Amino acid sequence: MQLSLITMRLGVSLSFAIGVTQAEYIIQDSYNATNFFNEFNFFSDKDPTDGFVAYSNAASANSSQLAGYLDQGVYLGVDSTTVDPAGGRGSTRVESKKTYTHGLFISDIAHMPESTCGVWPAMWTVGGDWPANGEIDIIEGVNTDTTDTITLHTSPGCNMESTGSIATSTLSTTDCNAGPATAGCSLTTKSPFGTGFNAAGGGVYAMEWTSATIKVWHFTRDAIPADITAENPNPNTWGPPVAAFSGSGCSIDSHFQKHQIVINTTFCGQWAGRVWDNDETCSKLAPTCDAYVAANPQAFESAFWQINSVKVYQANMAGGAAKRAQPFSG
């Protein structure tokens, strides 16, 4: 696998959405191999989820080829050579320099970390004051998971319904309070994650965030809507989302504010490590998740992200400026 080093460049397409009934989306930011590493920071502090991981800074990730370019995409990988790494297995976590409140976020992904014992990859958005500013987990799973789990995390006082989600998605709880177990409100989906996603040639995940709802769609590589390819996305034509969170029990604007886009791969920790004993495949490999990850670097050769683009769009009222009511005459 030929991997070019970071030259510190970047490009993305992202877009915001105001909670309006009729909206057209205009591209605001586009992140890809031309500008990605200029527009995202590397997080190198201790893992907040207590993972067996050592996140690399930009210089280290570049020199050790944990980050760079692969087949014209952005590459974010992990250490797959070191046995018993002190302090955790080397990995990458990047966070957008810009923050967003509302938007249509469209991520074209060629490859995500495989469904491998010990891994916990995620693509998500999060506010600076957690959990008060909220968290939206768009792509997430652990160990041998083959389907995506989509989760919202908030401070107390946010209860969501999943009305409008595709029938095959299952809501775990309506209470999105992060709480002591940091569970949030999760939708278990049938959308491919990890190995199955990669086998299908990757695809697109799209997240729409407005004042009224938070929705997520998944499209396989051969079924990406033409309007996404044309950078003129219209979610109203995409059919039911795999996840749709809404309801009168939560003020989205009060609980979700100023989010960064985050992409990372950690190991074990509060999720992959916590459920290790319950995974029939993984629990046979080692007594603990940490022990397995430390001793088996070769297992993580395919634990990498290859990202074609992340695009953010901003919502405009259809037909131009928003219309305002005229005063009535008495």
PDB file of C-alpha atoms in Angstrom, residues 51-225:
ATOM      1  CA  GLY A  51      -8.993   3.745  25.366  1.00  0.00           C
ATOM      2  CA  PHE A  52      -5.742   1.807  25.049  1.00  0.00           C
ATOM      3  CA  VAL A  53      -4.510   4.391  22.576  1.00  0.00           C
ATOM      4  CA  ALA A  54      -1.815   7.017  22.100  1.00  0.00           C
ATOM      5  CA  TYR A  55      -3.059   9.697  19.731  1.00  0.00           C
ATOM      6  CA  SER A  56      -0.358  11.202  17.516  1.00  0.00           C
ATOM      7  CA  ASN A  57       0.242  14.866  16.872  1.00  0.00           C
ATOM      8  CA  ALA A  58       0.551  16.067  13.281  1.00  0.00           C
ATOM      9  CA  ALA A  59       4.336  15.764  13.057  1.00  0.00           C
ATOM     10  CA  SER A  60       4.390  12.270  14.532  1.00  0.00           C
ATOM     11  CA  ALA A  61       1.471  11.062  12.420  1.00  0.00           C
ATOM     12  CA  ASN A  62       3.209  12.364   9.317  1.00  0.00           C
ATOM     13  CA  SER A  63       6.628  10.865  10.024  1.00  0.00           C
ATOM     14  CA  SER A  64       5.217   7.486  11.084  1.00  0.00           C
ATOM     15  CA  GLN A  65       2.775   7.402   8.155  1.00  0.00           C
ATOM     16  CA  LEU A  66      -0.267   7.191  10.391  1.00  0.00           C
ATOM     17  CA  ALA A  67      -1.751  10.001   8.298  1.00  0.00           C
ATOM     18  CA  GLY A  68      -1.340  11.116   4.722  1.00  0.00           C
ATOM     19  CA  TYR A  69      -2.844  10.381   1.309  1.00  0.00           C
ATOM     20  CA  LEU A  70      -3.965   7.125  -0.284  1.00  0.00           C
ATOM     21  CA  ASP A  71      -5.382   6.837  -3.806  1.00  0.00           C
ATOM     22  CA  GLN A  72      -6.212  10.566  -3.858  1.00  0.00           C
ATOM     23  CA  GLY A  73      -8.039  10.262  -0.539  1.00  0.00           C
ATOM     24  CA  VAL A  74      -7.209  11.279   3.028  1.00  0.00           C
ATOM     25  CA  TYR A  75      -5.632   8.451   5.049  1.00  0.00           C
ATOM     26  CA  LEU A  76      -5.966   8.176   8.843  1.00  0.00           C
ATOM     27  CA  GLY A  77      -4.484   4.997  10.279  1.00  0.00           C
ATOM     28  CA  VAL A  78      -3.125   3.261  13.358  1.00  0.00           C
ATOM     29  CA  ASP A  79       0.135   1.608  14.396  1.00  0.00           C
ATOM     30  CA  SER A  80       0.097  -1.974  13.083  1.00  0.00           C
ATOM     31  CA  THR A  81       3.717  -2.944  13.809  1.00  0.00           C
ATOM     32  CA  THR A  82       4.592  -2.256  17.468  1.00  0.00           C
ATOM     33  CA  VAL A  83       4.206  -5.058  20.027  1.00  0.00           C
ATOM     34  CA  ASP A  84       3.314  -3.971  23.579  1.00  0.00           C
ATOM     35  CA  PRO A  85       3.300  -0.216  22.881  1.00  0.00           C
ATOM     36  CA  ALA A  86       3.843   1.819  26.021  1.00  0.00           C
ATOM     37  CA  GLY A  87       0.832   3.965  26.815  1.00  0.00           C
ATOM     38  CA  GLY A  88      -1.400   2.465  24.138  1.00  0.00           C
ATOM     39  CA  ARG A  89      -1.433   1.742  20.413  1.00  0.00           C
ATOM     40  CA  GLY A  90      -0.626   4.676  18.167  1.00  0.00           C
ATOM     41  CA  SER A  91      -3.583   6.147  16.315  1.00  0.00           C
ATOM     42  CA  THR A  92      -5.109   9.317  14.898  1.00  0.00           C
ATOM     43  CA  ARG A  93      -7.908  11.626  15.927  1.00  0.00           C
ATOM     44  CA  VAL A  94      -8.606  14.795  13.954  1.00  0.00           C
ATOM     45  CA  GLU A  95     -11.020  17.646  14.673  1.00  0.00           C
ATOM     46  CA  SER A  96     -12.204  20.367  12.297  1.00  0.00           C
ATOM     47  CA  LYS A  97     -10.965  23.864  13.039  1.00  0.00           C
ATOM     48  CA  LYS A  98     -14.380  25.245  12.153  1.00  0.00           C
ATOM     49  CA  THR A  99     -17.483  24.707  14.253  1.00  0.00           C
ATOM     50  CA  TYR A 100     -21.024  24.335  12.985  1.00  0.00           C
ATOM     51  CA  THR A 101     -24.536  24.816  14.337  1.00  0.00           C
ATOM     52  CA  HIS A 102     -26.930  23.169  11.865  1.00  0.00           C
ATOM     53  CA  GLY A 103     -25.878  21.818   8.496  1.00  0.00           C
ATOM     54  CA  LEU A 104     -25.988  19.076   5.919  1.00  0.00           C
ATOM     55  CA  PHE A 105     -22.807  17.040   6.337  1.00  0.00           C
ATOM     56  CA  ILE A 106     -22.019  14.621   3.503  1.00  0.00           C
ATOM     57  CA  SER A 107     -19.075  12.235   3.898  1.00  0.00           C
ATOM     58  CA  ASP A 108     -17.817  10.124   0.988  1.00  0.00           C
ATOM     59  CA  ILE A 109     -15.780   7.311   2.502  1.00  0.00           C
ATOM     60  CA  ALA A 110     -13.789   4.735   0.512  1.00  0.00           C
ATOM     61  CA  HIS A 111     -12.717   2.681   3.545  1.00  0.00           C
ATOM     62  CA  MET A 112     -13.277   2.647   7.293  1.00  0.00           C
ATOM     63  CA  PRO A 113     -11.558   0.496   9.944  1.00  0.00           C
ATOM     64  CA  GLU A 114     -12.484  -3.178   9.564  1.00  0.00           C
ATOM     65  CA  SER A 115     -14.732  -4.990  12.049  1.00  0.00           C
ATOM     66  CA  THR A 116     -11.796  -6.138  14.171  1.00  0.00           C
ATOM     67  CA  CYS A 117     -11.632  -7.110  17.831  1.00  0.00           C
ATOM     68  CA  GLY A 118     -10.406  -4.182  19.906  1.00  0.00           C
ATOM     69  CA  VAL A 119     -11.169  -1.310  17.522  1.00  0.00           C
ATOM     70  CA  TRP A 120     -13.592   1.542  18.150  1.00  0.00           C
ATOM     71  CA  PRO A 121     -13.734   3.889  15.141  1.00  0.00           C
ATOM     72  CA  ALA A 122     -16.128   6.807  14.819  1.00  0.00           C
ATOM     73  CA  MET A 123     -17.083   9.819  12.725  1.00  0.00           C
ATOM     74  CA  TRP A 124     -19.030  12.323  14.792  1.00  0.00           C
ATOM     75  CA  THR A 125     -19.684  15.943  15.679  1.00  0.00           C
ATOM     76  CA  VAL A 126     -19.374  17.407  19.168  1.00  0.00           C
ATOM     77  CA  GLY A 127     -19.616  20.735  20.985  1.00  0.00           C
ATOM     78  CA  GLY A 128     -16.827  22.184  23.084  1.00  0.00           C
ATOM     79  CA  ASP A 129     -18.754  21.940  26.354  1.00  0.00           C
ATOM     80  CA  TRP A 130     -19.697  18.253  26.599  1.00  0.00           C
ATOM     81  CA  PRO A 131     -22.391  17.124  27.115  1.00  0.00           C
ATOM     82  CA  ALA A 132     -24.109  20.541  27.336  1.00  0.00           C
ATOM     83  CA  ASN A 133     -23.389  21.324  23.656  1.00  0.00           C
ATOM     84  CA  GLY A 134     -24.280  17.814  22.511  1.00  0.00           C
ATOM     85  CA  GLU A 135     -22.757  15.076  20.389  1.00  0.00           C
ATOM     86  CA  ILE A 136     -23.953  13.401  17.172  1.00  0.00           C
ATOM     87  CA  ASP A 137     -22.365  10.019  16.405  1.00  0.00           C
ATOM     88  CA  ILE A 138     -22.858   9.437  12.678  1.00  0.00           C
ATOM     89  CA  ILE A 139     -20.679   6.355  12.184  1.00  0.00           C
ATOM     90  CA  GLU A 140     -19.688   4.220  15.154  1.00  0.00           C
ATOM     91  CA  GLY A 141     -19.218   0.621  16.214  1.00  0.00           C
ATOM     92  CA  VAL A 142     -16.843  -1.648  18.122  1.00  0.00           C
ATOM     93  CA  ASN A 143     -15.078  -4.982  17.798  1.00  0.00           C
ATOM     94  CA  THR A 144     -16.855  -7.262  15.308  1.00  0.00           C
ATOM     95  CA  ASP A 145     -19.856  -4.975  14.705  1.00  0.00           C
ATOM     96  CA  THR A 146     -21.026  -5.065  11.097  1.00  0.00           C
ATOM     97  CA  THR A 147     -23.814  -2.466  11.298  1.00  0.00           C
ATOM     98  CA  ASP A 148     -23.740   1.202  12.246  1.00  0.00           C
ATOM     99  CA  THR A 149     -24.959   2.636  15.553  1.00  0.00           C
ATOM    100  CA  ILE A 150     -26.133   6.272  15.438  1.00  0.00           C
ATOM    101  CA  THR A 151     -26.290   8.039  18.796  1.00  0.00           C
ATOM    102  CA  LEU A 152     -27.084  11.437  20.297  1.00  0.00           C
ATOM    103  CA  HIS A 153     -25.558  12.538  23.612  1.00  0.00           C
ATOM    104  CA  THR A 154     -26.894  15.524  25.558  1.00  0.00           C
ATOM    105  CA  SER A 155     -27.211  17.031  29.001  1.00  0.00           C
ATOM    106  CA  PRO A 156     -30.442  16.212  30.927  1.00  0.00           C
ATOM    107  CA  GLY A 157     -33.769  17.290  29.477  1.00  0.00           C
ATOM    108  CA  CYS A 158     -33.628  15.929  25.926  1.00  0.00           C
ATOM    109  CA  ASN A 159     -35.977  13.093  24.972  1.00  0.00           C
ATOM    110  CA  MET A 160     -36.138  12.146  21.302  1.00  0.00           C
ATOM    111  CA  GLU A 161     -38.430  10.000  19.170  1.00  0.00           C
ATOM    112  CA  SER A 162     -37.348   8.132  16.036  1.00  0.00           C
ATOM    113  CA  THR A 163     -40.491   8.737  13.974  1.00  0.00           C
ATOM    114  CA  GLY A 164     -39.550   8.808  10.296  1.00  0.00           C
ATOM    115  CA  SER A 165     -36.583   6.446  10.591  1.00  0.00           C
ATOM    116  CA  ILE A 166     -36.459   3.489   8.236  1.00  0.00           C
ATOM    117  CA  ALA A 167     -38.329   0.501   9.690  1.00  0.00           C
ATOM    118  CA  THR A 168     -35.207  -1.621  10.201  1.00  0.00           C
ATOM    119  CA  SER A 169     -33.657   0.843  12.689  1.00  0.00           C
ATOM    120  CA  THR A 170     -34.295   0.297  16.406  1.00  0.00           C
ATOM    121  CA  LEU A 171     -34.209   3.028  19.078  1.00  0.00           C
ATOM    122  CA  SER A 172     -32.645   1.886  22.366  1.00  0.00           C
ATOM    123  CA  THR A 173     -34.006   4.675  24.567  1.00  0.00           C
ATOM    124  CA  THR A 174     -35.635   8.068  24.120  1.00  0.00           C
ATOM    125  CA  ASP A 175     -33.507   9.760  26.819  1.00  0.00           C
ATOM    126  CA  CYS A 176     -30.432  11.326  25.209  1.00  0.00           C
ATOM    127  CA  ASN A 177     -28.842  12.385  28.509  1.00  0.00           C
ATOM    128  CA  ALA A 178     -25.241  11.199  28.396  1.00  0.00           C
ATOM    129  CA  GLY A 179     -25.641  10.136  32.036  1.00  0.00           C
ATOM    130  CA  PRO A 180     -23.259   8.056  34.161  1.00  0.00           C
ATOM    131  CA  ALA A 181     -22.905   5.330  31.524  1.00  0.00           C
ATOM    132  CA  THR A 182     -22.612   7.837  28.630  1.00  0.00           C
ATOM    133  CA  ALA A 183     -25.243   5.818  26.794  1.00  0.00           C
ATOM    134  CA  GLY A 184     -27.234   8.554  25.052  1.00  0.00           C
ATOM    135  CA  CYS A 185     -30.115   7.636  22.739  1.00  0.00           C
ATOM    136  CA  SER A 186     -28.960   5.140  20.116  1.00  0.00           C
ATOM    137  CA  LEU A 187     -30.468   3.818  16.919  1.00  0.00           C
ATOM    138  CA  THR A 188     -29.201   0.392  15.923  1.00  0.00           C
ATOM    139  CA  THR A 189     -29.327   0.262  12.129  1.00  0.00           C
ATOM    140  CA  LYS A 190     -28.856  -2.252   9.338  1.00  0.00           C
ATOM    141  CA  SER A 191     -26.493   0.109   7.513  1.00  0.00           C
ATOM    142  CA  PRO A 192     -23.105  -1.517   6.870  1.00  0.00           C
ATOM    143  CA  PHE A 193     -20.203  -0.732   9.159  1.00  0.00           C
ATOM    144  CA  GLY A 194     -16.587  -1.830   8.972  1.00  0.00           C
ATOM    145  CA  THR A 195     -15.857  -4.927   6.892  1.00  0.00           C
ATOM    146  CA  GLY A 196     -19.204  -5.001   5.082  1.00  0.00           C
ATOM    147  CA  PHE A 197     -19.042  -1.302   4.239  1.00  0.00           C
ATOM    148  CA  ASN A 198     -15.584  -1.750   2.721  1.00  0.00           C
ATOM    149  CA  ALA A 199     -16.570  -4.876   0.782  1.00  0.00           C
ATOM    150  CA  ALA A 200     -19.250  -2.836  -0.975  1.00  0.00           C
ATOM    151  CA  GLY A 201     -16.709  -0.245  -2.097  1.00  0.00           C
ATOM    152  CA  GLY A 202     -17.514   2.223   0.643  1.00  0.00           C
ATOM    153  CA  GLY A 203     -20.240   4.792   0.244  1.00  0.00           C
ATOM    154  CA  VAL A 204     -21.767   7.972   1.620  1.00  0.00           C
ATOM    155  CA  TYR A 205     -23.141   8.903   5.023  1.00  0.00           C
ATOM    156  CA  ALA A 206     -25.140  12.149   5.169  1.00  0.00           C
ATOM    157  CA  MET A 207     -26.320  13.924   8.330  1.00  0.00           C
ATOM    158  CA  GLU A 208     -28.871  16.742   8.293  1.00  0.00           C
ATOM    159  CA  TRP A 209     -29.120  18.879  11.427  1.00  0.00           C
ATOM    160  CA  THR A 210     -31.798  21.569  11.741  1.00  0.00           C
ATOM    161  CA  SER A 211     -33.717  23.155  14.594  1.00  0.00           C
ATOM    162  CA  ALA A 212     -36.438  20.536  14.151  1.00  0.00           C
ATOM    163  CA  THR A 213     -34.643  17.265  13.483  1.00  0.00           C
ATOM    164  CA  ILE A 214     -31.376  15.345  13.160  1.00  0.00           C
ATOM    165  CA  LYS A 215     -31.352  12.762  10.357  1.00  0.00           C
ATOM    166  CA  VAL A 216     -28.784  10.354   8.926  1.00  0.00           C
ATOM    167  CA  TRP A 217     -28.813   8.564   5.549  1.00  0.00           C
ATOM    168  CA  HIS A 218     -26.511   5.881   4.177  1.00  0.00           C
ATOM    169  CA  PHE A 219     -25.948   5.226   0.466  1.00  0.00           C
ATOM    170  CA  THR A 220     -23.915   2.395  -1.033  1.00  0.00           C
ATOM    171  CA  ARG A 221     -21.354   3.328  -3.672  1.00  0.00           C
ATOM    172  CA  ASP A 222     -23.665   2.312  -6.527  1.00  0.00           C
ATOM    173  CA  ALA A 223     -26.692   4.146  -5.122  1.00  0.00           C
ATOM    174  CA  ILE A 224     -25.376   7.621  -4.320  1.00  0.00           C
ATOM    175  CA  PRO A 225     -28.037  10.155  -5.391  1.00  0.00           C
TER     176      PRO A 225
END
